Amino acid sequence: DIQMTQSPSSLSASVGDKVTITCRASQGIRNELAWYQQKPGEAPKRLIYAVSTLQSGVPSRFTGSGSGTEFTLTISSLQPEDFATYYCLQHNSWYTFGQGTKLEIK
Amino acid sequence: QVQLPQWGAGLLKPSETLSLTCAVSGGSFSGYYWSWIRQPPGKGLEWIGETDHSGTTNYNPSLKSRVTISVDASKNQFSLKLSSVTAADTAVYYCARGPKIYVSGWSWGSFDYWGQGTLVTVSS
């Protein structure tokens, strides 16, 4: 099984800040990584797929990068609507989500 | 616009069988795998299993002994049954689309469309 270790588990930041969330895979997963945003009471929404491809309609302040076993999601300038929980997902070998990062307003 | 409305019983007693159904409207039903994913209250996401339009299924090994995913391609619907539920199965259950199935039979991708979620509570 491929394990996904996501960090940090929580993060406090202010509007306008730049934040980075990291996911590490227990083995190489090529480019088979996606990022999701989830707000309370809602289903997850895909932001990025194939490591760095932005989902249609997602603002360009979201960027994904990485390779092999280490991947990052960066939000360049936080907006009020970005405060949510973020998950990575690997789909190289079945599907495993990271534990989540709760992004809170400082 | 792809939509995945889902429904099913929300309150179960221990040992009963969970049953949920997801309908697919918009887009291709045969061109994707269709998954069930769950999320215990306040916790993370866990993939349960998937089916394609022909009924080919794959399951999370940790749940495989209790899970059955079936498909009704004539209605563009797929269903989840989870037997012998306990309080640990209390969660929001989501249906989702993905990965895409290519002409060669190869499949690739993540979950792009999700149902609205159904809270299933197991309590005596």
PDB file of C-alpha atoms in Angstrom:
ATOM      1  CA  ASP A   1       0.000   0.000   0.000  1.00  0.00           C
ATOM      2  CA  ILE A   2       1.150   3.530  -0.732  1.00  0.00           C
ATOM      3  CA  GLN A   3       0.949   5.852   2.256  1.00  0.00           C
ATOM      4  CA  MET A   4       0.577   9.605   1.857  1.00  0.00           C
ATOM      5  CA  THR A   5       1.995  11.790   4.618  1.00  0.00           C
ATOM      6  CA  GLN A   6       0.605  15.301   4.473  1.00  0.00           C
ATOM      7  CA  SER A   7       1.963  18.257   6.419  1.00  0.00           C
ATOM      8  CA  PRO A   8       1.203  20.356   8.251  1.00  0.00           C
ATOM      9  CA  SER A   9      -2.042  18.984   9.672  1.00  0.00           C
ATOM     10  CA  SER A  10      -3.171  22.529  10.411  1.00  0.00           C
ATOM     11  CA  LEU A  11      -2.043  25.969   9.403  1.00  0.00           C
ATOM     12  CA  SER A  12      -3.006  29.477  10.474  1.00  0.00           C
ATOM     13  CA  ALA A  13      -2.518  32.249   7.955  1.00  0.00           C
ATOM     14  CA  SER A  14      -3.825  35.668   6.980  1.00  0.00           C
ATOM     15  CA  VAL A  15      -5.500  36.921   3.845  1.00  0.00           C
ATOM     16  CA  GLY A  16      -2.775  37.716   1.336  1.00  0.00           C
ATOM     17  CA  ASP A  17      -0.283  35.211   2.741  1.00  0.00           C
ATOM     18  CA  LYS A  18       1.453  32.573   0.667  1.00  0.00           C
ATOM     19  CA  VAL A  19       1.105  29.041   2.026  1.00  0.00           C
ATOM     20  CA  THR A  20       2.545  25.678   1.074  1.00  0.00           C
ATOM     21  CA  ILE A  21       1.226  22.213   1.890  1.00  0.00           C
ATOM     22  CA  THR A  22       3.329  19.107   1.332  1.00  0.00           C
ATOM     23  CA  CYS A  23       2.521  15.483   0.616  1.00  0.00           C
ATOM     24  CA  ARG A  24       5.099  12.729   0.705  1.00  0.00           C
ATOM     25  CA  ALA A  25       4.412   9.338  -0.804  1.00  0.00           C
ATOM     26  CA  SER A  26       5.883   6.161   0.652  1.00  0.00           C
ATOM     27  CA  GLN A  27       7.085   5.232  -2.837  1.00  0.00           C
ATOM     28  CA  GLY A  28       7.292   6.871  -6.229  1.00  0.00           C
ATOM     29  CA  ILE A  29       3.919   7.715  -7.764  1.00  0.00           C
ATOM     30  CA  ARG A  30       5.042   9.281 -11.055  1.00  0.00           C
ATOM     31  CA  ASN A  31       2.598  12.140 -11.766  1.00  0.00           C
ATOM     32  CA  GLU A  32      -0.426  10.413 -10.263  1.00  0.00           C
ATOM     33  CA  LEU A  33      -1.285  13.022  -7.674  1.00  0.00           C
ATOM     34  CA  ALA A  34      -4.229  15.371  -7.232  1.00  0.00           C
ATOM     35  CA  TRP A  35      -5.185  18.058  -4.712  1.00  0.00           C
ATOM     36  CA  TYR A  36      -8.650  18.669  -3.291  1.00  0.00           C
ATOM     37  CA  GLN A  37     -10.282  21.441  -1.285  1.00  0.00           C
ATOM     38  CA  GLN A  38     -13.111  20.653   1.100  1.00  0.00           C
ATOM     39  CA  LYS A  39     -15.303  23.134   2.936  1.00  0.00           C
ATOM     40  CA  PRO A  40     -17.525  22.106   5.867  1.00  0.00           C
ATOM     41  CA  GLY A  41     -20.610  20.208   4.764  1.00  0.00           C
ATOM     42  CA  GLU A  42     -19.452  19.972   1.162  1.00  0.00           C
ATOM     43  CA  ALA A  43     -17.943  17.299  -1.035  1.00  0.00           C
ATOM     44  CA  PRO A  44     -14.261  17.649  -1.909  1.00  0.00           C
ATOM     45  CA  LYS A  45     -13.523  19.732  -4.975  1.00  0.00           C
ATOM     46  CA  ARG A  46     -10.579  18.878  -7.228  1.00  0.00           C
ATOM     47  CA  LEU A  47      -8.168  21.787  -7.624  1.00  0.00           C
ATOM     48  CA  ILE A  48      -5.203  20.199  -9.369  1.00  0.00           C
ATOM     49  CA  TYR A  49      -4.553  16.892 -11.135  1.00  0.00           C
ATOM     50  CA  ALA A  50      -1.493  15.245 -12.633  1.00  0.00           C
ATOM     51  CA  VAL A  51       0.643  17.115 -10.059  1.00  0.00           C
ATOM     52  CA  SER A  52       0.372  20.549 -11.638  1.00  0.00           C
ATOM     53  CA  THR A  53      -2.607  20.804 -14.011  1.00  0.00           C
ATOM     54  CA  LEU A  54      -5.161  23.303 -12.782  1.00  0.00           C
ATOM     55  CA  GLN A  55      -8.777  22.157 -12.863  1.00  0.00           C
ATOM     56  CA  SER A  56     -10.946  24.340 -15.087  1.00  0.00           C
ATOM     57  CA  GLY A  57     -12.338  27.291 -13.166  1.00  0.00           C
ATOM     58  CA  VAL A  58      -9.802  27.117 -10.332  1.00  0.00           C
ATOM     59  CA  PRO A  59      -7.945  30.412  -9.710  1.00  0.00           C
ATOM     60  CA  SER A  60      -4.345  30.622 -10.822  1.00  0.00           C
ATOM     61  CA  ARG A  61      -3.172  31.425  -7.282  1.00  0.00           C
ATOM     62  CA  PHE A  62      -3.261  27.647  -6.733  1.00  0.00           C
ATOM     63  CA  THR A  63      -0.211  25.819  -8.056  1.00  0.00           C
ATOM     64  CA  GLY A  64       0.996  22.260  -7.713  1.00  0.00           C
ATOM     65  CA  SER A  65       4.499  20.949  -8.117  1.00  0.00           C
ATOM     66  CA  GLY A  66       6.752  18.048  -7.277  1.00  0.00           C
ATOM     67  CA  SER A  67       7.871  14.695  -8.544  1.00  0.00           C
ATOM     68  CA  GLY A  68       8.619  11.188  -7.413  1.00  0.00           C
ATOM     69  CA  THR A  69       7.593  11.114  -3.776  1.00  0.00           C
ATOM     70  CA  GLU A  70       7.336  14.776  -2.730  1.00  0.00           C
ATOM     71  CA  PHE A  71       4.622  17.141  -3.861  1.00  0.00           C
ATOM     72  CA  THR A  72       3.445  20.595  -2.862  1.00  0.00           C
ATOM     73  CA  LEU A  73       0.344  22.727  -3.156  1.00  0.00           C
ATOM     74  CA  THR A  74       1.000  26.441  -2.980  1.00  0.00           C
ATOM     75  CA  ILE A  75      -1.579  29.180  -2.619  1.00  0.00           C
ATOM     76  CA  SER A  76       0.139  32.390  -3.609  1.00  0.00           C
ATOM     77  CA  SER A  77      -2.127  34.990  -2.003  1.00  0.00           C
ATOM     78  CA  LEU A  78      -4.790  33.654   0.327  1.00  0.00           C
ATOM     79  CA  GLN A  79      -8.330  34.833  -0.213  1.00  0.00           C
ATOM     80  CA  PRO A  80     -11.138  34.523   2.357  1.00  0.00           C
ATOM     81  CA  GLU A  81     -12.755  31.694   0.388  1.00  0.00           C
ATOM     82  CA  ASP A  82      -9.541  29.611   0.539  1.00  0.00           C
ATOM     83  CA  PHE A  83      -9.883  28.796   4.236  1.00  0.00           C
ATOM     84  CA  ALA A  84     -10.792  25.122   4.088  1.00  0.00           C
ATOM     85  CA  THR A  85      -9.264  21.654   4.435  1.00  0.00           C
ATOM     86  CA  TYR A  86      -6.958  20.391   1.701  1.00  0.00           C
ATOM     87  CA  TYR A  87      -6.210  16.776   0.778  1.00  0.00           C
ATOM     88  CA  CYS A  88      -3.770  15.158  -1.574  1.00  0.00           C
ATOM     89  CA  LEU A  89      -4.673  11.937  -3.383  1.00  0.00           C
ATOM     90  CA  GLN A  90      -2.372   9.401  -5.024  1.00  0.00           C
ATOM     91  CA  HIS A  91      -3.819   7.176  -7.747  1.00  0.00           C
ATOM     92  CA  ASN A  92      -0.674   5.309  -8.787  1.00  0.00           C
ATOM     93  CA  SER A  93      -1.680   2.191  -6.881  1.00  0.00           C
ATOM     94  CA  TRP A  94      -5.378   2.261  -6.067  1.00  0.00           C
ATOM     95  CA  TYR A  95      -6.215   5.444  -4.171  1.00  0.00           C
ATOM     96  CA  THR A  96      -4.899   6.921  -0.950  1.00  0.00           C
ATOM     97  CA  PHE A  97      -5.621  10.351   0.482  1.00  0.00           C
ATOM     98  CA  GLY A  98      -3.365  12.361   2.727  1.00  0.00           C
ATOM     99  CA  GLN A  99      -4.616  13.058   6.235  1.00  0.00           C
ATOM    100  CA  GLY A 100      -5.624  16.608   5.376  1.00  0.00           C
ATOM    101  CA  THR A 101      -4.454  20.135   6.179  1.00  0.00           C
ATOM    102  CA  LYS A 102      -6.899  22.479   7.847  1.00  0.00           C
ATOM    103  CA  LEU A 103      -6.170  26.055   6.787  1.00  0.00           C
ATOM    104  CA  GLU A 104      -7.522  28.539   9.297  1.00  0.00           C
ATOM    105  CA  ILE A 105      -7.651  32.297   9.471  1.00  0.00           C
ATOM    106  CA  LYS A 106      -5.062  33.822  11.800  1.00  0.00           C
TER     107      LYS A 106
ATOM    108  CA  GLN B   1     -22.663  19.149 -16.651  1.00  0.00           C
ATOM    109  CA  VAL B   2     -22.073  15.905 -14.802  1.00  0.00           C
ATOM    110  CA  GLN B   3     -24.246  15.386 -11.730  1.00  0.00           C
ATOM    111  CA  LEU B   4     -24.181  12.561  -9.198  1.00  0.00           C
ATOM    112  CA  PRO B   5     -27.230  12.611  -6.945  1.00  0.00           C
ATOM    113  CA  GLN B   6     -27.051   9.864  -4.335  1.00  0.00           C
ATOM    114  CA  TRP B   7     -29.471   8.417  -1.841  1.00  0.00           C
ATOM    115  CA  GLY B   8     -29.949   5.705   0.757  1.00  0.00           C
ATOM    116  CA  ALA B   9     -30.782   4.968   4.375  1.00  0.00           C
ATOM    117  CA  GLY B  10     -29.101   7.267   6.853  1.00  0.00           C
ATOM    118  CA  LEU B  11     -29.609   5.399  10.132  1.00  0.00           C
ATOM    119  CA  LEU B  12     -28.669   1.784  10.670  1.00  0.00           C
ATOM    120  CA  LYS B  13     -28.334  -0.577  13.606  1.00  0.00           C
ATOM    121  CA  PRO B  14     -25.170  -2.593  14.174  1.00  0.00           C
ATOM    122  CA  SER B  15     -24.986  -5.740  11.989  1.00  0.00           C
ATOM    123  CA  GLU B  16     -27.322  -4.299   9.347  1.00  0.00           C
ATOM    124  CA  THR B  17     -26.341  -3.696   5.716  1.00  0.00           C
ATOM    125  CA  LEU B  18     -25.661  -0.209   4.400  1.00  0.00           C
ATOM    126  CA  SER B  19     -27.168   0.438   0.976  1.00  0.00           C
ATOM    127  CA  LEU B  20     -26.602   3.540  -1.162  1.00  0.00           C
ATOM    128  CA  THR B  21     -27.220   4.343  -4.812  1.00  0.00           C
ATOM    129  CA  CYS B  22     -25.710   7.005  -7.066  1.00  0.00           C
ATOM    130  CA  ALA B  23     -27.186   8.140 -10.379  1.00  0.00           C
ATOM    131  CA  VAL B  24     -25.075   9.633 -13.146  1.00  0.00           C
ATOM    132  CA  SER B  25     -26.414  12.343 -15.418  1.00  0.00           C
ATOM    133  CA  GLY B  26     -24.419  14.141 -18.084  1.00  0.00           C
ATOM    134  CA  GLY B  27     -21.212  12.830 -19.582  1.00  0.00           C
ATOM    135  CA  SER B  28     -20.296   9.267 -20.479  1.00  0.00           C
ATOM    136  CA  PHE B  29     -21.202   6.454 -18.113  1.00  0.00           C
ATOM    137  CA  SER B  30     -19.203   3.807 -19.929  1.00  0.00           C
ATOM    138  CA  GLY B  31     -16.092   5.938 -20.190  1.00  0.00           C
ATOM    139  CA  TYR B  32     -15.211   6.007 -16.501  1.00  0.00           C
ATOM    140  CA  TYR B  33     -14.847   4.036 -13.319  1.00  0.00           C
ATOM    141  CA  TRP B  34     -17.289   5.025 -10.575  1.00  0.00           C
ATOM    142  CA  SER B  35     -16.208   5.020  -6.952  1.00  0.00           C
ATOM    143  CA  TRP B  36     -17.472   5.147  -3.400  1.00  0.00           C
ATOM    144  CA  ILE B  37     -15.458   7.110  -0.840  1.00  0.00           C
ATOM    145  CA  ARG B  38     -16.246   7.695   2.820  1.00  0.00           C
ATOM    146  CA  GLN B  39     -15.321  10.201   5.507  1.00  0.00           C
ATOM    147  CA  PRO B  40     -15.926   9.575   9.226  1.00  0.00           C
ATOM    148  CA  PRO B  41     -17.007  12.688  11.128  1.00  0.00           C
ATOM    149  CA  GLY B  42     -14.058  15.023  11.562  1.00  0.00           C
ATOM    150  CA  LYS B  43     -11.670  12.640   9.802  1.00  0.00           C
ATOM    151  CA  GLY B  44     -10.090  12.055   6.417  1.00  0.00           C
ATOM    152  CA  LEU B  45     -11.171  10.355   3.210  1.00  0.00           C
ATOM    153  CA  GLU B  46     -11.057   6.616   2.494  1.00  0.00           C
ATOM    154  CA  TRP B  47     -11.618   4.987  -0.885  1.00  0.00           C
ATOM    155  CA  ILE B  48     -14.031   2.042  -0.642  1.00  0.00           C
ATOM    156  CA  GLY B  49     -14.148   0.657  -4.160  1.00  0.00           C
ATOM    157  CA  GLU B  50     -15.063   1.203  -7.793  1.00  0.00           C
ATOM    158  CA  THR B  51     -16.984  -0.266 -10.697  1.00  0.00           C
ATOM    159  CA  ASP B  52     -17.068   0.280 -14.426  1.00  0.00           C
ATOM    160  CA  HIS B  53     -20.186   0.094 -16.595  1.00  0.00           C
ATOM    161  CA  SER B  54     -19.748  -3.633 -17.188  1.00  0.00           C
ATOM    162  CA  GLY B  55     -19.580  -4.483 -13.494  1.00  0.00           C
ATOM    163  CA  THR B  56     -15.829  -4.909 -13.216  1.00  0.00           C
ATOM    164  CA  THR B  57     -15.064  -4.000  -9.618  1.00  0.00           C
ATOM    165  CA  ASN B  58     -12.072  -3.217  -7.439  1.00  0.00           C
ATOM    166  CA  TYR B  59     -12.199  -2.878  -3.679  1.00  0.00           C
ATOM    167  CA  ASN B  60     -10.116  -1.490  -0.851  1.00  0.00           C
ATOM    168  CA  PRO B  61      -8.567  -4.617   0.727  1.00  0.00           C
ATOM    169  CA  SER B  62      -9.429  -3.341   4.200  1.00  0.00           C
ATOM    170  CA  LEU B  63     -13.163  -3.459   3.382  1.00  0.00           C
ATOM    171  CA  LYS B  64     -13.288  -6.077   0.638  1.00  0.00           C
ATOM    172  CA  SER B  65     -14.896  -8.815   2.734  1.00  0.00           C
ATOM    173  CA  ARG B  66     -17.935  -6.644   3.475  1.00  0.00           C
ATOM    174  CA  VAL B  67     -18.325  -4.532   0.315  1.00  0.00           C
ATOM    175  CA  THR B  68     -20.325  -5.117  -2.841  1.00  0.00           C
ATOM    176  CA  ILE B  69     -20.504  -2.485  -5.566  1.00  0.00           C
ATOM    177  CA  SER B  70     -22.957  -3.158  -8.365  1.00  0.00           C
ATOM    178  CA  VAL B  71     -24.006  -1.326 -11.498  1.00  0.00           C
ATOM    179  CA  ASP B  72     -27.192  -0.858 -13.497  1.00  0.00           C
ATOM    180  CA  ALA B  73     -25.897   0.496 -16.785  1.00  0.00           C
ATOM    181  CA  SER B  74     -29.413   0.748 -18.226  1.00  0.00           C
ATOM    182  CA  LYS B  75     -30.168   3.421 -15.615  1.00  0.00           C
ATOM    183  CA  ASN B  76     -26.654   4.916 -15.356  1.00  0.00           C
ATOM    184  CA  GLN B  77     -26.622   4.018 -11.669  1.00  0.00           C
ATOM    185  CA  PHE B  78     -24.259   2.234  -9.339  1.00  0.00           C
ATOM    186  CA  SER B  79     -24.748   1.064  -5.791  1.00  0.00           C
ATOM    187  CA  LEU B  80     -22.852   0.282  -2.609  1.00  0.00           C
ATOM    188  CA  LYS B  81     -23.659  -2.381  -0.079  1.00  0.00           C
ATOM    189  CA  LEU B  82     -21.616  -2.696   3.117  1.00  0.00           C
ATOM    190  CA  SER B  83     -22.582  -5.580   5.351  1.00  0.00           C
ATOM    191  CA  SER B  84     -22.324  -6.104   9.097  1.00  0.00           C
ATOM    192  CA  VAL B  85     -21.915  -2.426   9.887  1.00  0.00           C
ATOM    193  CA  THR B  86     -20.629  -1.178  13.225  1.00  0.00           C
ATOM    194  CA  ALA B  87     -20.254   2.277  14.752  1.00  0.00           C
ATOM    195  CA  ALA B  88     -16.881   2.504  12.999  1.00  0.00           C
ATOM    196  CA  ASP B  89     -18.732   2.646   9.680  1.00  0.00           C
ATOM    197  CA  THR B  90     -20.463   5.884  10.658  1.00  0.00           C
ATOM    198  CA  ALA B  91     -19.396   8.348   7.985  1.00  0.00           C
ATOM    199  CA  VAL B  92     -20.429  10.563   5.121  1.00  0.00           C
ATOM    200  CA  TYR B  93     -20.402   8.383   2.029  1.00  0.00           C
ATOM    201  CA  TYR B  94     -19.677   9.959  -1.358  1.00  0.00           C
ATOM    202  CA  CYS B  95     -19.956   8.634  -4.865  1.00  0.00           C
ATOM    203  CA  ALA B  96     -17.452  10.013  -7.368  1.00  0.00           C
ATOM    204  CA  ARG B  97     -16.376   9.746 -10.996  1.00  0.00           C
ATOM    205  CA  GLY B  98     -12.962   8.563 -12.037  1.00  0.00           C
ATOM    206  CA  PRO B  99     -10.631   7.402 -13.449  1.00  0.00           C
ATOM    207  CA  LYS B 100     -11.251   7.710 -17.179  1.00  0.00           C
ATOM    208  CA  ILE B 101     -11.213   4.514 -19.271  1.00  0.00           C
ATOM    209  CA  TYR B 102      -9.389   4.833 -22.585  1.00  0.00           C
ATOM    210  CA  VAL B 103     -10.104   2.936 -25.803  1.00  0.00           C
ATOM    211  CA  SER B 104      -7.163   0.633 -25.102  1.00  0.00           C
ATOM    212  CA  GLY B 105      -8.777  -0.372 -21.837  1.00  0.00           C
ATOM    213  CA  TRP B 106      -6.197   1.488 -19.807  1.00  0.00           C
ATOM    214  CA  SER B 107      -7.614   3.714 -17.075  1.00  0.00           C
ATOM    215  CA  TRP B 108      -6.028   6.787 -15.550  1.00  0.00           C
ATOM    216  CA  GLY B 109      -7.013   9.725 -13.428  1.00  0.00           C
ATOM    217  CA  SER B 110      -8.474  10.940 -10.157  1.00  0.00           C
ATOM    218  CA  PHE B 111     -11.959  11.837  -8.959  1.00  0.00           C
ATOM    219  CA  ASP B 112     -13.365  14.881 -10.723  1.00  0.00           C
ATOM    220  CA  TYR B 113     -17.086  14.887  -9.936  1.00  0.00           C
ATOM    221  CA  TRP B 114     -18.598  13.974  -6.580  1.00  0.00           C
ATOM    222  CA  GLY B 115     -22.035  13.324  -5.187  1.00  0.00           C
ATOM    223  CA  GLN B 116     -23.427  15.499  -2.431  1.00  0.00           C
ATOM    224  CA  GLY B 117     -22.665  12.926   0.250  1.00  0.00           C
ATOM    225  CA  THR B 118     -24.922  10.885   2.516  1.00  0.00           C
ATOM    226  CA  LEU B 119     -24.392  10.739   6.267  1.00  0.00           C
ATOM    227  CA  VAL B 120     -24.832   7.180   7.474  1.00  0.00           C
ATOM    228  CA  THR B 121     -25.024   6.745  11.227  1.00  0.00           C
ATOM    229  CA  VAL B 122     -24.730   3.331  12.855  1.00  0.00           C
ATOM    230  CA  SER B 123     -26.239   3.280  16.308  1.00  0.00           C
ATOM    231  CA  SER B 124     -28.212   0.887  18.431  1.00  0.00           C
TER     232      SER B 124
END
